Coordinates of C-alpha atoms in Angstrom, one line a residue:
X169 CA -134.4 276.1 259.8
X170 CA -131.0 277.0 260.9
X171 CA -128.9 274.0 261.5
X172 CA -125.2 275.2 263.2
X173 CA -122.6 271.8 262.8
X174 CA -119.7 271.9 264.6
X175 CA -116.5 270.1 265.7
X176 CA -115.2 268.7 268.7
X177 CA -111.7 267.8 268.2
X178 CA -112.0 266.7 264.2
X179 CA -112.4 269.5 261.0
X180 CA -116.0 269.1 259.2
X181 CA -115.7 269.0 255.3
X182 CA -118.5 270.4 253.5
X183 CA -119.8 266.6 252.4
X184 CA -120.8 266.4 255.5
X185 CA -121.9 269.7 256.7
X186 CA -124.3 269.7 254.0
X187 CA -125.4 266.7 254.7
X188 CA -125.8 267.0 257.6
X189 CA -127.7 270.1 257.5
X190 CA -130.3 267.9 254.8
X191 CA -131.5 265.1 257.4
X192 CA -131.4 268.0 260.1
X193 CA -134.2 270.1 258.3
X194 CA -136.0 267.4 257.6
X195 CA -137.5 266.8 261.6
X196 CA -138.6 270.4 260.5
X197 CA -141.7 268.8 259.1
X198 CA -142.7 267.3 262.3
X199 CA -143.2 271.0 263.9
X200 CA -143.4 273.9 262.5
X201 CA -142.0 275.4 265.3
X202 CA -138.4 274.6 265.1
X203 CA -135.7 277.4 263.8
X204 CA -133.0 276.1 265.1
X205 CA -130.5 273.4 265.2
X206 CA -126.4 272.4 266.4
X207 CA -124.9 269.1 265.4
X208 CA -121.8 268.4 267.4
X209 CA -120.0 265.6 265.7
X210 CA -116.8 264.3 267.1
X211 CA -114.4 260.9 266.7
X212 CA -112.5 258.7 269.5
X213 CA -109.5 256.1 268.4
X214 CA -112.9 254.6 265.5
X215 CA -116.3 255.9 266.9
X216 CA -117.4 258.6 265.4
X217 CA -120.5 260.2 268.1
X218 CA -123.5 263.2 265.9
X219 CA -125.4 264.7 268.9
X220 CA -128.2 266.7 267.4
X221 CA -129.6 269.4 269.2
X222 CA -132.9 271.9 268.6
X223 CA -135.0 274.2 269.3
X224 CA -138.1 275.9 268.5
X225 CA -141.0 278.5 270.0
X226 CA -142.5 275.0 272.3
X227 CA -139.9 273.1 271.8
X228 CA -136.4 271.5 273.3
X229 CA -135.2 268.9 271.4
X230 CA -132.1 266.2 271.6
X231 CA -130.4 263.3 271.2
X232 CA -127.0 261.3 270.1
X233 CA -125.5 258.6 268.8
X234 CA -122.6 256.9 267.7
X235 CA -121.2 254.5 265.0
X236 CA -118.2 253.7 262.8
X237 CA -119.0 256.2 260.2
X238 CA -120.2 260.0 260.7
X239 CA -122.8 259.6 257.7
X240 CA -124.4 256.8 259.6
X241 CA -124.4 258.7 262.7
X242 CA -126.6 261.2 261.5
X243 CA -128.5 258.8 259.7
X244 CA -129.5 256.5 263.1
X245 CA -129.1 260.0 265.0
X246 CA -132.0 261.5 263.0
X247 CA -133.8 258.2 262.8
X248 CA -133.8 258.4 266.3
X249 CA -135.3 261.8 266.3
X250 CA -138.6 261.3 263.9
X251 CA -139.1 258.4 265.9
X252 CA -139.5 261.0 269.3
X253 CA -141.8 263.5 267.6
X254 CA -144.1 261.2 265.8
X255 CA -144.6 259.9 268.6
X256 CA -144.9 262.7 270.9
X257 CA -147.1 263.9 268.2
X258 CA -149.2 260.9 268.1
X259 CA -149.8 260.9 271.7
X260 CA -151.0 264.3 271.9
X261 CA -153.0 264.4 269.2
X262 CA -155.8 263.8 271.7
X263 CA -154.4 266.1 274.2
X264 CA -155.0 269.8 273.0
X265 CA -156.4 271.8 275.3
X266 CA -158.6 274.5 273.6
X267 CA -158.5 276.3 269.5
X268 CA -154.9 278.2 270.6
X269 CA -153.2 274.8 271.5
X270 CA -151.4 273.5 268.2
X271 CA -149.8 270.1 268.8
X272 CA -147.2 271.6 265.9
X273 CA -146.2 273.8 268.2
X274 CA -146.7 272.7 271.9
X275 CA -145.1 275.5 274.7
X276 CA -142.4 276.1 275.9
X277 CA -141.7 272.9 278.4
X278 CA -138.1 273.4 279.3
X279 CA -136.6 276.0 279.3
X280 CA -132.3 278.1 280.5
X281 CA -129.3 279.2 279.6
X282 CA -128.2 275.2 279.6
X283 CA -125.2 276.3 281.0
X284 CA -122.8 273.4 283.1
X285 CA -120.7 274.5 285.3
X286 CA -117.5 271.9 286.8
X287 CA -116.2 271.4 290.5
X288 CA -113.7 270.0 291.7
X289 CA -113.2 266.3 289.9
X290 CA -112.0 264.5 292.9
X291 CA -114.0 261.8 293.8
X292 CA -117.3 261.7 295.5
X293 CA -117.6 265.6 294.3
X294 CA -120.4 266.8 292.5
X295 CA -118.5 267.1 289.3
X296 CA -120.5 268.9 287.5
X297 CA -123.8 272.0 288.2
X298 CA -126.4 272.9 285.8
X299 CA -128.8 275.2 286.2
X300 CA -131.9 275.9 284.3
X301 CA -135.4 277.7 284.6
X302 CA -138.2 276.3 285.2
X303 CA -142.5 276.1 284.0
X304 CA -145.6 275.1 285.6
X305 CA -146.6 272.0 283.6
X306 CA -148.7 269.4 284.5
X307 CA -147.2 265.6 284.8
X308 CA -148.5 264.7 281.3
X309 CA -146.4 267.6 279.2
X310 CA -143.7 266.7 282.2
X311 CA -143.3 263.0 280.8
X312 CA -143.8 264.7 276.9
X313 CA -140.9 266.6 277.2
X314 CA -138.2 263.9 279.7
X315 CA -139.1 262.3 276.5
X316 CA -138.5 264.2 273.9
X317 CA -135.4 264.8 276.1
X318 CA -134.5 261.6 276.0
X319 CA -133.5 261.7 279.8
X320 CA -134.9 259.0 282.8
X321 CA -136.2 262.2 285.3
X322 CA -137.5 266.1 285.0
X323 CA -137.5 268.4 287.1
X324 CA -140.4 270.7 286.8
X325 CA -143.1 272.7 288.7
X326 CA -146.4 271.0 288.6
X327 CA -148.9 273.3 287.3
X328 CA -151.7 271.7 289.9
X329 CA -149.9 272.2 293.2
X330 CA -147.8 274.6 292.5
X331 CA -144.9 272.5 294.2
X332 CA -141.3 271.6 291.9
X333 CA -141.4 268.0 291.8
X334 CA -138.9 265.8 289.8
X335 CA -140.4 263.4 287.1
X336 CA -139.3 259.5 286.9
X337 CA -139.0 256.6 285.2
X338 CA -139.8 253.3 286.9
X339 CA -138.2 250.8 285.6
X340 CA -141.4 248.7 285.1
X341 CA -141.8 251.2 282.0
X342 CA -144.1 253.9 284.0
X343 CA -143.3 257.0 285.9
X344 CA -143.4 258.0 289.4
X345 CA -143.0 261.4 290.6
X346 CA -141.8 262.6 293.6
X347 CA -143.0 265.2 295.7
X348 CA -140.9 267.6 298.5
X349 CA -143.1 268.5 301.9
X350 CA -142.0 271.1 303.7

């Protein structure tokens, strides 16, 4: 897997780059389809922040963590992603739909250019706009993608209804779906 390590306001040493590369490459054992990772490291005061985004054929996964040491932050975010990926694979082992469906290569669930367009920064204004393409997903696939992204909601085209729906995490730990009427 190709790993790009970059710093935001911090110089990345060769040792730190090699450590991040080695740790993130371990994640490819969960999904053979992973082909690229971006590791972004930054420092704010005494807090070291690491964000990892993984991409592959059928997967988009993001995680972040903070610690007082960059190496610890890398370890923590990789551990989080590893647990999330293991949970995803375990949960979906029994959801195979035919011989062509391989849990090591789930179909692409989140696609898009992931561009953020800054807006006015006045109070009460929209601060960020994100544009993305959506593909039809079952409700189960949408739940899986939301968990992989570690989001509290997920916008998707429901494959059963051909309508845009919003999946959200309820306070009780279950999920809800918003289905707009026209």
